[in-house]
Coordinates of C-alpha atoms and ligand atoms in Angstrom, one line a residue:
M27 CA 140.1 136.2 103.8
Q28 CA 136.1 136.7 103.1
E29 CA 137.3 139.5 100.9
V30 CA 138.9 137.5 98.5
K31 CA 136.4 134.9 98.4
D32 CA 133.5 137.5 97.8
Y33 CA 136.0 139.1 94.9
Y34 CA 136.4 135.8 93.2
D35 CA 132.8 134.6 93.8
K36 CA 131.6 138.0 91.9
M37 CA 134.2 138.1 89.3
P38 CA 135.4 134.6 88.7
Y39 CA 138.6 134.0 87.0
F40 CA 138.4 132.4 83.5
S41 CA 139.8 128.9 84.0
A42 CA 142.5 128.5 81.1
A43 CA 144.8 125.6 80.7
F44 CA 148.6 126.1 80.6
A45 CA 150.7 123.6 79.0
D46 CA 153.8 124.3 81.2
S47 CA 152.3 122.9 84.1
S48 CA 150.5 120.0 82.5
P49 CA 151.5 116.8 84.6
V50 CA 152.4 115.0 81.5
R51 CA 155.2 117.6 80.9
L52 CA 156.0 117.8 84.7
N53 CA 156.5 113.9 84.9
A54 CA 158.4 114.0 81.5
I55 CA 160.7 116.6 82.8
G56 CA 161.2 114.6 86.0
E57 CA 162.0 111.5 84.0
F58 CA 164.7 113.6 81.8
L59 CA 166.4 114.6 85.0
N60 CA 166.4 111.1 86.2
L61 CA 164.6 112.2 89.3
N62 CA 162.2 108.8 89.2
P63 CA 159.0 110.6 89.2
P64 CA 155.6 109.1 90.1
P65 CA 154.1 107.3 87.0
L66 CA 151.0 109.2 85.7
K67 CA 148.6 106.3 85.3
T68 CA 147.7 106.3 88.9
A69 CA 149.2 109.7 90.0
R70 CA 147.3 112.1 92.5
I71 CA 147.2 115.5 91.1
L72 CA 146.4 118.7 93.3
E73 CA 146.0 122.2 92.2
L74 CA 145.8 125.1 94.4
G75 CA 143.8 128.0 93.6
S76 CA 142.1 125.8 90.7
S77 CA 139.3 128.2 89.8
F78 CA 136.7 126.2 87.8
G79 CA 139.3 123.5 87.0
G80 CA 140.0 123.9 83.4
N81 CA 143.5 123.3 83.9
I82 CA 143.1 120.0 85.4
L83 CA 140.3 118.7 83.9
P84 CA 141.3 117.6 80.4
F85 CA 143.8 115.4 82.2
A86 CA 141.3 113.8 84.4
M87 CA 139.8 112.7 81.3
E88 CA 142.5 111.2 79.6
Y89 CA 144.1 109.5 83.1
Q90 CA 140.9 107.9 84.4
D91 CA 142.8 105.9 87.1
A92 CA 144.6 109.1 88.5
R93 CA 143.0 111.3 91.1
V94 CA 142.5 114.8 90.4
V95 CA 141.7 117.5 93.2
G96 CA 141.6 121.3 93.1
I97 CA 141.1 123.7 96.0
D98 CA 139.9 127.0 95.7
I99 CA 138.4 129.7 98.2
S100 CA 135.7 130.4 95.7
L101 CA 132.6 128.6 95.9
T102 CA 131.3 130.1 92.6
Q103 CA 134.0 128.5 91.0
T104 CA 134.5 125.2 92.7
S105 CA 130.6 124.3 92.6
L106 CA 130.3 125.2 89.0
G107 CA 133.9 123.4 88.1
N108 CA 132.0 120.3 89.9
K109 CA 129.1 120.5 88.1
I110 CA 130.9 120.5 84.5
A111 CA 133.0 117.6 85.9
N112 CA 129.9 115.7 87.0
D113 CA 128.0 116.3 83.6
L114 CA 131.1 114.7 82.0
G115 CA 130.7 111.8 84.0
L116 CA 134.2 112.2 85.9
K117 CA 134.7 110.2 88.7
N118 CA 138.1 111.0 89.6
F119 CA 137.7 114.7 89.5
T120 CA 136.7 116.9 92.6
L121 CA 137.3 120.9 93.3
L122 CA 137.0 121.4 97.2
Q123 CA 136.2 125.0 98.5
K124 CA 138.6 125.7 101.1
D125 CA 140.9 128.5 102.0
I126 CA 144.6 127.4 101.4
F127 CA 145.6 129.4 104.5
K128 CA 143.2 127.8 106.7
L129 CA 143.8 124.2 105.9
T130 CA 144.1 121.8 109.1
D131 CA 145.7 118.6 110.1
A132 CA 142.2 116.7 109.2
D133 CA 142.6 118.2 105.6
F134 CA 146.2 116.9 105.3
K135 CA 145.5 113.7 106.6
G136 CA 142.2 113.1 104.9
L137 CA 143.4 114.4 101.3
G138 CA 146.7 112.3 101.6
E139 CA 149.8 113.2 99.6
F140 CA 149.9 114.3 95.9
D141 CA 152.6 113.5 93.2
Y142 CA 152.1 116.7 91.0
I143 CA 151.3 120.0 92.5
I144 CA 150.2 123.0 90.4
A145 CA 150.0 126.4 91.8
H146 CA 149.5 128.6 88.4
G147 CA 148.7 132.4 88.8
L148 CA 148.3 132.1 92.8
Y149 CA 151.8 132.9 94.6
S150 CA 152.0 136.3 93.7
W151 CA 148.4 137.2 93.8
V152 CA 147.6 136.3 97.6
S153 CA 148.8 138.3 100.9
D154 CA 151.9 137.2 102.5
E155 CA 150.2 135.2 104.8
V156 CA 148.5 132.8 102.1
R157 CA 151.7 132.7 100.0
A158 CA 153.4 131.1 103.3
G159 CA 150.2 128.8 103.4
V160 CA 150.7 128.1 99.8
L161 CA 154.5 126.8 100.6
A162 CA 153.4 124.8 103.9
A163 CA 150.5 123.2 101.9
I164 CA 153.0 121.9 99.3
R165 CA 155.4 120.8 101.4
R166 CA 153.2 118.8 103.4
F167 CA 151.0 117.4 100.6
L168 CA 153.9 116.8 98.1
S169 CA 154.7 113.0 98.0
P170 CA 158.8 112.1 98.5
N171 CA 159.4 112.2 94.7
G172 CA 156.6 114.6 93.8
I173 CA 157.0 117.9 91.7
A174 CA 155.1 121.1 92.3
Y175 CA 154.8 123.9 89.9
I176 CA 154.7 127.5 90.9
S177 CA 154.6 130.3 88.7
Y178 CA 154.9 133.9 89.9
N179 CA 155.8 137.5 88.6
V180 CA 159.4 138.6 89.0
Y181 CA 161.5 141.7 89.0
P182 CA 162.9 143.4 87.3
G183 CA 160.6 142.8 84.4
Y184 CA 157.3 143.2 86.3
S185 CA 158.6 146.6 87.5
T186 CA 156.7 148.8 84.8
F187 CA 153.7 146.6 84.9
S188 CA 153.8 147.5 88.8
I189 CA 153.9 151.1 87.8
L190 CA 150.9 150.4 85.2
R191 CA 148.8 148.7 88.0
E192 CA 149.6 151.5 90.4
F193 CA 148.5 154.0 87.7
M194 CA 145.2 152.1 87.1
L195 CA 144.6 151.7 91.0
F196 CA 145.3 155.3 91.6
A197 CA 143.1 156.2 88.9
G198 CA 139.8 154.0 89.8
Q199 CA 140.1 154.4 93.5
G200 CA 137.0 155.4 94.9
K201 CA 135.2 155.2 91.6
D202 CA 132.1 152.8 91.1
D203 CA 133.5 151.6 87.6
R204 CA 136.9 151.0 88.6
L205 CA 137.6 149.0 85.8
G206 CA 135.8 151.3 83.1
V207 CA 137.9 154.6 84.7
A208 CA 141.0 152.3 84.6
K209 CA 140.7 151.4 81.3
G210 CA 139.9 154.9 80.0
E211 CA 142.9 156.2 82.0
L212 CA 144.9 153.8 80.0
K213 CA 143.9 155.2 76.7
F214 CA 144.5 158.8 78.1
L215 CA 148.0 157.7 79.0
S216 CA 148.8 156.0 75.7
D217 CA 147.7 159.2 73.6
Y218 CA 150.1 161.1 76.0
L219 CA 152.9 159.0 75.2
K220 CA 152.7 159.1 71.6
I221 CA 152.7 162.6 71.4
A222 CA 155.4 163.1 74.2
L223 CA 157.7 160.7 72.3
Q224 CA 157.5 162.8 69.3
A225 CA 157.8 165.9 71.3
Q226 CA 160.4 165.0 74.0
Q227 CA 164.0 166.1 73.3
D228 CA 165.5 164.5 76.4
A229 CA 167.0 161.2 75.2
T230 CA 166.8 159.8 78.7
L231 CA 163.3 160.7 79.6
K232 CA 162.5 159.4 76.0
D233 CA 164.0 156.1 76.6
T234 CA 162.0 155.7 80.0
L235 CA 158.7 156.5 78.2
K236 CA 159.4 154.0 75.2
L237 CA 159.4 151.2 78.1
M238 CA 156.4 152.1 79.5
Q239 CA 154.5 152.4 76.1
T240 CA 156.1 148.9 75.3
Q241 CA 154.6 147.4 78.6
L242 CA 151.3 149.7 77.7
N243 CA 150.8 148.2 74.3
F244 CA 150.9 145.0 75.6
L245 CA 148.5 145.5 78.5
Q246 CA 146.1 147.5 75.8
N247 CA 146.2 144.4 73.5
I248 CA 144.6 142.3 76.6
T249 CA 142.3 145.1 77.5
K250 CA 140.5 146.0 74.3
D251 CA 138.5 142.6 74.6
P252 CA 136.2 142.9 77.3
K253 CA 136.2 139.2 77.7
N254 CA 139.6 139.9 79.4
D255 CA 137.9 142.2 81.9
Y256 CA 138.4 139.5 84.7
Y257 CA 142.1 139.7 84.2
I258 CA 142.6 143.0 84.5
L259 CA 140.3 143.1 87.6
H260 CA 142.2 140.5 89.3
D261 CA 146.0 141.2 88.2
F262 CA 145.9 145.0 88.1
L263 CA 142.8 146.2 90.4
E264 CA 143.0 143.6 93.0
N265 CA 144.7 144.0 96.6
F266 CA 147.3 141.6 95.9
N267 CA 150.1 141.3 93.1
K268 CA 153.3 141.2 94.7
P269 CA 156.4 140.2 92.2
T270 CA 159.7 139.2 93.8
Y271 CA 163.2 138.5 92.8
F272 CA 163.9 134.9 91.7
Y273 CA 166.7 134.4 94.5
K274 CA 164.3 135.5 97.4
F275 CA 161.8 133.0 96.0
V276 CA 164.5 130.3 96.3
D277 CA 165.3 131.3 99.6
E278 CA 161.6 131.5 100.6
I279 CA 160.8 128.2 99.4
G280 CA 163.9 126.6 101.3
K281 CA 162.2 127.8 104.6
Y282 CA 159.6 125.2 103.8
G283 CA 161.8 122.2 103.1
L284 CA 161.6 122.7 99.3
C285 CA 164.3 123.3 96.6
Y286 CA 164.2 125.0 93.1
L287 CA 164.6 122.3 90.5
L288 CA 164.4 124.4 87.4
D289 CA 162.2 126.1 85.2
S290 CA 159.5 124.4 83.3
D291 CA 160.8 126.0 80.0
L292 CA 163.8 124.2 80.4
G293 CA 166.0 127.3 80.2
D294 CA 168.4 126.4 83.0
I295 CA 169.7 123.6 80.8
F296 CA 169.3 125.0 77.2
S297 CA 169.9 128.5 77.7
S298 CA 172.1 128.4 80.7
G299 CA 173.9 131.4 79.4
L300 CA 173.3 134.6 77.2
G301 CA 175.1 133.2 74.3
L302 CA 177.4 136.0 74.4
F303 CA 180.9 134.9 75.2
R304 CA 182.5 137.9 77.2
F305 CA 179.2 138.3 79.5
D306 CA 178.6 134.7 80.2
A307 CA 182.4 134.5 81.0
H308 CA 181.6 137.1 83.6
I309 CA 178.6 135.5 85.1
E310 CA 180.7 132.3 85.0
K311 CA 183.6 133.9 87.1
Y312 CA 181.5 135.7 89.7
Y313 CA 178.3 133.7 90.3
Q314 CA 179.1 130.2 91.0
K315 CA 175.6 129.0 92.1
R316 CA 173.1 128.1 89.3
V317 CA 170.7 130.3 91.2
Q318 CA 172.8 133.4 91.3
K319 CA 173.4 132.5 87.4
E320 CA 169.7 132.4 86.8
Q321 CA 169.2 135.8 88.9
M322 CA 172.0 137.3 86.6
K323 CA 169.9 136.3 83.5
D324 CA 166.7 137.9 84.8
F325 CA 168.6 140.9 85.5
L326 CA 169.9 140.7 81.9
L327 CA 166.9 139.7 80.0
N328 CA 164.9 141.8 82.2
R329 CA 162.3 138.9 83.0
S330 CA 158.5 139.2 84.2
F331 CA 157.5 135.9 84.9
R332 CA 159.0 132.4 86.2
K333 CA 157.3 128.9 86.2
S334 CA 159.5 127.0 88.6
L335 CA 159.4 123.5 89.6
V336 CA 160.2 122.5 93.3
M337 CA 161.0 119.5 95.0
K338 CA 161.4 118.5 98.5
K339 CA 164.8 119.1 99.9
E340 CA 165.3 115.6 100.9
V341 CA 166.1 114.4 97.0
L342 CA 168.8 116.5 97.0
N343 CA 170.5 113.9 99.5
G344 CA 172.4 116.7 101.3
S345 CA 173.8 118.3 98.3
D346 CA 172.9 121.8 97.5
D347 CA 172.1 121.6 93.9
F348 CA 170.8 118.9 91.5
E349 CA 173.5 117.3 89.2
V350 CA 171.9 117.6 85.5
N351 CA 173.7 115.0 83.6
I352 CA 171.9 114.5 80.4
T353 CA 173.2 111.4 78.5
P354 CA 171.7 109.1 75.5
S355 CA 169.8 107.0 78.4
E356 CA 167.9 110.4 79.6
I357 CA 166.8 111.4 76.1
S358 CA 165.9 107.7 75.3
R359 CA 163.0 107.7 77.9
L360 CA 161.2 110.7 76.2
Y361 CA 158.7 110.8 73.4
V362 CA 158.5 114.1 71.4
S363 CA 156.0 115.4 69.5
A364 CA 156.2 118.5 67.6
C365 CA 153.8 120.3 65.1
L366 CA 156.8 121.6 62.5
E367 CA 156.4 123.8 59.4
K368 CA 157.9 123.4 56.4
K369 CA 159.5 126.1 54.4
D370 CA 162.0 126.2 51.4
E371 CA 163.4 122.7 52.5
N372 CA 163.8 124.0 56.4
F373 CA 161.8 123.2 59.4
Y374 CA 160.6 125.6 62.0
L375 CA 159.0 125.0 65.3
N376 CA 157.0 128.2 66.4
N377 CA 159.1 130.5 63.8
T378 CA 162.3 129.2 65.3
L379 CA 164.5 127.7 62.3
L380 CA 165.8 124.6 63.2
N381 CA 169.3 123.3 62.6
P382 CA 169.3 122.1 59.0
E383 CA 172.1 119.4 59.6
F384 CA 169.3 117.5 61.3
N385 CA 166.4 117.9 58.7
E386 CA 166.3 114.2 57.8
I387 CA 165.3 113.5 61.4
F388 CA 162.9 116.6 61.2
T389 CA 161.3 115.1 58.2
K390 CA 160.1 112.3 59.9
F391 CA 158.6 114.4 63.0
Y392 CA 157.0 116.3 59.9
D393 CA 155.4 113.4 58.3
N394 CA 154.4 111.6 61.1
Y395 CA 152.8 114.4 63.1
P396 CA 151.0 114.2 65.7
Q397 CA 152.6 110.8 66.3
S398 CA 155.3 111.3 69.2
L399 CA 158.8 109.7 68.2
S400 CA 161.7 108.9 70.5
L401 CA 165.3 107.9 69.8
E402 CA 164.1 104.1 69.3
N403 CA 162.6 105.5 66.0
F404 CA 165.8 106.4 64.5
N405 CA 168.9 104.4 63.1
D406 CA 171.5 107.3 63.1
K407 CA 171.2 107.9 67.0
Q408 CA 174.0 110.3 66.9
T409 CA 172.3 112.8 65.0
A410 CA 168.9 112.0 66.5
I411 CA 170.3 113.0 70.0
Y412 CA 171.0 116.3 68.7
A413 CA 167.7 116.6 66.9
L414 CA 165.9 115.5 69.8
L415 CA 167.5 117.9 72.3
E416 CA 166.8 120.8 69.8
L417 CA 163.2 120.0 70.0
I418 CA 163.1 119.4 73.7
S419 CA 164.7 122.7 74.1
N420 CA 161.8 124.3 72.6
Q421 CA 158.5 124.8 74.3
N422 CA 156.5 124.0 71.9
A423 CA 157.5 120.6 71.5
V424 CA 155.5 118.1 73.4
I425 CA 157.6 115.9 75.7
S426 CA 156.2 112.9 77.6
T427 CA 157.2 109.2 78.9
K428 CA 154.1 107.5 76.9
E429 CA 153.7 107.4 73.2
L430 CA 151.3 109.9 71.8
K431 CA 149.6 108.3 68.9
K432 CA 148.4 109.4 65.5
V433 CA 144.8 107.8 65.3
E434 CA 144.4 107.0 61.4
F435 CA 140.5 106.6 60.7
I436 CA 139.7 103.1 60.7
S437 CA 135.9 102.2 59.2
G438 CA 133.9 101.6 62.3
K439 CA 136.5 101.8 64.6
T440 CA 137.7 105.4 65.4
R441 CA 135.7 107.1 67.9
L442 CA 136.1 110.1 70.4
K443 CA 137.7 109.4 73.4
P444 CA 135.8 108.7 76.6
H445 CA 134.0 112.0 77.7
V446 CA 135.4 114.0 74.8
K447 CA 131.7 114.0 73.4
A448 CA 130.3 115.6 76.5
Y449 CA 133.2 117.9 77.0
F450 CA 132.7 119.2 73.5
E451 CA 128.9 119.4 74.1
Y452 CA 129.8 122.0 77.3
F453 CA 131.4 124.4 74.8
L454 CA 128.7 123.9 72.3
N455 CA 126.0 124.5 74.4
T456 CA 127.4 127.4 76.8
Q457 CA 127.2 130.8 75.8
N458 CA 130.2 131.8 77.7
P459 CA 132.4 128.6 78.7
V460 CA 134.3 129.3 81.8
I461 CA 137.0 127.0 81.3
L462 CA 139.4 126.7 78.1
L463 CA 138.9 124.0 75.6
A464 CA 142.2 122.3 75.9
N465 CA 143.6 118.7 75.2
H466 CA 145.2 116.6 77.8
L467 CA 148.3 118.0 77.4
N468 CA 146.7 121.1 78.2
K469 CA 147.1 122.5 74.8
K470 CA 144.4 125.0 73.6
A471 CA 142.4 123.2 71.2
D472 CA 140.6 125.8 68.5
F473 CA 137.3 124.6 67.0
S474 CA 134.3 126.5 66.1
K475 CA 130.9 126.1 67.5
N476 CA 130.3 124.4 64.0
E477 CA 132.9 122.1 64.3
L478 CA 131.9 121.0 67.5
E479 CA 128.4 120.4 66.4
V480 CA 129.5 118.2 63.7
A481 CA 132.4 116.6 65.9
I482 CA 129.7 115.4 68.7
N483 CA 128.6 113.1 66.1
F484 CA 131.8 111.2 65.4
D485 CA 130.7 108.1 66.9
K486 CA 127.5 107.6 65.1
I487 CA 129.7 107.4 61.8
N488 CA 131.6 104.4 60.1
E489 CA 133.1 106.3 57.3
L490 CA 134.4 109.7 57.6
N491 CA 132.5 111.3 54.8
E492 CA 129.3 110.7 56.8
L493 CA 129.9 113.3 59.0
E494 CA 129.2 115.6 56.0
N495 CA 125.4 114.9 56.8
F496 CA 125.9 116.8 59.8
I497 CA 127.0 120.1 58.3
K498 CA 123.7 122.3 58.1
D499 CA 122.9 124.1 55.1
E500 CA 122.7 127.6 56.8
W501 CA 126.3 127.6 57.7
Q502 CA 126.7 127.7 53.7
I503 CA 130.1 125.4 53.9
K504 CA 131.1 125.6 50.1
D505 CA 133.4 122.2 50.3
R506 CA 131.9 119.9 52.8
R507 CA 134.4 117.4 52.2
E508 CA 137.3 120.0 53.1
F509 CA 135.3 121.1 56.3
V510 CA 135.3 117.6 57.5
K511 CA 139.2 116.9 56.6
T512 CA 139.8 120.0 58.9
L513 CA 137.9 118.8 61.5
F514 CA 139.3 115.2 61.5
N515 CA 142.8 116.9 61.5
K516 CA 142.0 118.9 64.5
L517 CA 140.6 115.9 66.3
Q518 CA 143.7 113.7 65.4
S519 CA 146.2 116.3 66.4
G520 CA 144.5 117.2 69.7
Y521 CA 144.4 113.6 70.5
F522 CA 140.8 113.4 70.8
L523 CA 140.6 110.0 69.2
T524 CA 141.0 106.4 69.8
N525 CA 140.6 103.2 67.6
V526 CA 138.3 100.7 69.5
S527 CA 139.5 97.2 69.2
C528 CA 136.0 95.3 68.9
Ligands
SAM5 C1 144.5 134.6 89.8 S1 143.5 133.2 89.7 C2 144.3 132.0 89.2 C3 143.3 131.0 88.8 C4 144.0 130.0 87.7 N1 145.3 129.1 88.6 C5 144.6 130.2 86.5 O1 146.1 131.0 86.8 O2 144.0 130.8 85.6 C6 143.6 133.0 91.5 C7 142.8 131.8 92.3 O3 143.3 131.7 93.8 C8 142.2 131.5 94.5 N2 142.4 131.8 95.9 C9 142.9 133.1 96.1 N3 143.0 133.3 97.5 C10 142.9 131.8 97.9 C11 143.1 130.8 99.0 N4 143.4 131.8 100.2 N5 142.9 130.0 99.3 C12 142.3 129.2 97.9 N6 142.2 129.6 96.8 C13 142.6 130.9 96.6 C14 140.9 132.3 93.7 O4 139.7 132.2 94.2 C15 141.4 132.3 92.2 O5 140.8 131.2 91.7

């Protein structure tokens, strides 16, 4: 395993944050499915393969009574991640440099149980033995009602990426600059495909090449930015990247006493079919189990990636699947917040048109954003249930079991939440940050350096317009009022603010 450690020490993995793996979302899904998930306030969170900890640090900042631990083999990543957390003054966050494969009884006893375990970008990217170690560790660390999140590459969709990966490995083998050579050869392949697709007469071959071109375009969009070199090196040029079929994954976790709950995008509930009667009827008739149906969907939709939630088998009480029965009671446990767009009297969430029949409900979401709303907030419960379900089914809506408050500015009382100033200072003062700037829901927060420089003064002001004094002339900001208004909106919608009571 020394080789893997050296590789990640030399070329560390930029530590992004992933909303689908956020403990806030995992807890909300558990509540939605009536699984009695552990409360977040004092939850114990573990990330396996945590890199610099960017995916768990925003949660640790918000939930100071929770305990947040990351395990990663790379000392470069764990030590810098710990330094960042120390500089923020976080007391509930630790990254441990450990090989998951070599965790001992003493490690399991010493660290105790965890309520939410995240393994993002790990399972497919390690050897068979470490993969087994990941599942064994999840089984041993998970608390009785705990929920684990595992993401992994799946066939059939990943097949074409596997071919491109083999192409890059082949082209770069034995070369000092494997990355440069591999990128160059991708360009060569892309130039070739453009010409071949025009000249090729054989329709079958043409179709195959088109598929290759689509995946290649996707990859080239990533490779053109040198900031993504770490991703290419690890995902395409590293020893391990082993996709699996979903049903095989479910079999595998079963060997470790774990069972599949559903995918974090909630597709099992909300897009359980293809939406085409003839094909759905066929799947319904010939594939009875949910895992089989999901696998069929993967084949028919050419899926390449999954983000699965798993629990201990015991929660099934001897049955072989979860009973999913969504009633108004389950819906009423969730708060929902959604950044809707309004066009011609209709509402959209991430470019998806929402059913206009529920526009009255969506108007309330639109007007109150980023305030989260629940069934309680609506008189017409029946319509609200349908509208809420439509929002929950969209991954871009935020679901939580705790209200997310829209903080309005109050003179002298509105402040940055604890640790946010130091968190912003890290991004302001670091040329190449190793973590992504995200809020406690693991949603990316986009602030320019100038905005961060002004934002860190937030606690010094009593009136919002005083922030204008921190804008530097050389930035040549034409409308200072507008700059501050935009900044305030970003801070507000990222839930970075609080109103102090004294
Ligand atoms: C592909 S990166 C993913 C990082 C992060 N979870 C993400 O998705 O952005 C895989 C991470 O797993 C870590 N890793 C690989 N093998 C490991 C092992 N045997 N034990 C602990 N960590 C390991 C690497 O150091 C690296 O940080």
